[in-house]
XYZ file of C-alpha atoms in Angstrom:
139
model
C 229.239 25.511 97.694
C 226.444 28.165 98.708
C 227.945 27.908 102.320
C 231.443 28.764 101.019
C 230.739 31.411 98.083
C 228.592 34.088 97.528
C 226.233 32.104 95.392
C 222.461 31.042 95.886
C 221.733 27.497 95.581
C 218.806 27.254 92.984
C 217.314 23.929 93.048
C 213.802 22.456 92.932
C 212.980 23.622 96.420
C 214.108 27.049 96.031
C 210.903 29.113 94.916
C 212.952 31.581 92.705
C 214.158 28.802 90.532
C 211.401 29.061 87.903
C 211.746 32.736 87.688
C 215.380 32.181 86.513
C 214.236 29.194 84.302
C 211.542 31.118 82.576
C 214.064 33.689 80.844
C 215.248 30.929 78.777
C 211.821 31.506 76.841
C 212.855 35.163 76.448
C 215.969 34.049 74.829
C 214.522 31.931 72.309
C 212.523 34.837 71.156
C 215.389 37.591 71.454
C 216.207 39.729 68.652
C 219.087 38.728 66.404
C 221.881 41.117 67.377
C 224.999 39.501 66.492
C 222.994 36.273 65.524
C 224.721 34.261 68.417
C 221.642 33.267 70.017
C 219.625 32.213 67.225
C 222.676 29.922 66.087
C 223.281 28.361 69.699
C 219.621 27.603 70.160
C 219.610 25.763 66.751
C 222.401 23.665 67.540
C 220.845 22.817 70.905
C 217.759 21.746 69.300
C 219.463 19.829 66.577
C 221.570 18.002 69.313
C 218.232 17.169 70.883
C 216.724 15.812 67.875
C 219.491 13.709 66.850
C 219.421 12.174 70.440
C 215.508 11.505 69.819
C 214.814 13.906 72.582
C 212.347 15.528 70.600
C 210.559 14.528 67.337
C 210.801 17.932 65.326
C 212.608 21.044 65.250
C 211.302 24.437 65.298
C 210.964 27.130 62.757
C 213.366 29.944 63.733
C 212.467 33.347 63.366
C 214.801 36.449 64.124
C 213.950 40.114 64.112
C 216.181 43.308 63.585
C 215.551 46.914 63.804
C 214.696 48.040 60.291
C 217.693 50.714 60.536
C 220.138 47.935 61.398
C 218.813 44.923 59.582
C 221.636 43.384 57.753
C 220.198 39.863 57.766
C 217.033 41.027 56.644
C 218.351 43.096 53.823
C 221.156 40.653 52.807
C 224.020 43.213 52.930
C 226.184 44.882 55.574
C 224.731 48.020 56.985
C 227.752 50.370 57.032
C 225.991 53.017 59.304
C 223.195 51.010 61.303
C 220.750 53.389 62.847
C 218.087 52.589 65.351
C 217.027 53.527 68.720
C 217.404 49.894 69.888
C 221.014 50.374 70.762
C 221.291 46.447 72.004
C 220.795 45.424 68.425
C 222.641 48.255 66.579
C 224.808 46.008 64.453
C 225.328 46.200 60.805
C 227.544 43.169 60.376
C 226.854 40.047 62.756
C 229.643 38.189 63.832
C 227.562 35.070 63.196
C 226.029 36.025 59.941
C 226.689 32.712 57.833
C 225.647 30.718 60.646
C 222.269 32.342 61.226
C 221.546 32.338 57.389
C 222.164 28.512 57.531
C 219.683 28.190 60.670
C 216.982 30.317 58.616
C 217.159 28.020 55.747
C 217.617 24.752 57.512
C 214.633 25.721 59.896
C 212.517 27.270 56.988
C 212.356 30.163 59.391
C 212.466 33.919 58.315
C 214.310 37.214 59.631
C 211.808 40.299 59.759
C 212.483 43.879 60.427
C 210.500 46.453 62.643
C 210.717 50.097 62.584
C 211.617 52.243 65.456
C 208.113 53.435 65.602
C 207.001 49.982 66.012
C 209.614 49.453 68.977
C 208.440 52.405 70.543
C 204.840 51.395 70.212
C 205.730 48.203 71.779
C 207.886 49.753 74.330
C 204.713 51.536 75.692
C 203.003 48.265 75.830
C 205.788 46.529 77.897
C 206.568 49.609 79.997
C 208.117 47.316 82.728
C 210.592 45.907 80.226
C 213.955 47.482 81.039
C 215.434 47.327 77.333
C 214.122 48.570 73.779
C 215.684 45.303 71.948
C 213.186 43.170 73.697
C 210.476 45.143 72.195
C 211.748 44.745 68.802
C 210.845 40.929 68.840
C 207.478 41.683 70.378
C 206.735 43.928 67.397
C 208.079 41.225 64.888
C 205.103 38.863 66.304
């Protein structure tokens, strides 16, 4: 396939494989946005648990910018305001599923302020998007 199409074969002998795979960890900690990631990851964890591939399920945590935190506030944010444009979502598409994930995992949703996002941004100056620092401040 790599000989025919403009793709790179990333198998266990390719030194860049680990660099690509490590990003899965970033996704686990990602900000809520439309709540799709937290929902999808929970589905995967549950499937593995059902297949006895793991012996316990994680506690799922989600972070939103304070000016755009409908899941934290429990209500639609009609005019979301935050510097974190990637997570400026006032009515997430996967709202109900994300709530179910939080409850089933005994998890939590928390908000971080734009000031906290900027502070974390300075700490993580090499990270290209402000939405990533929102989750760092959540911890």
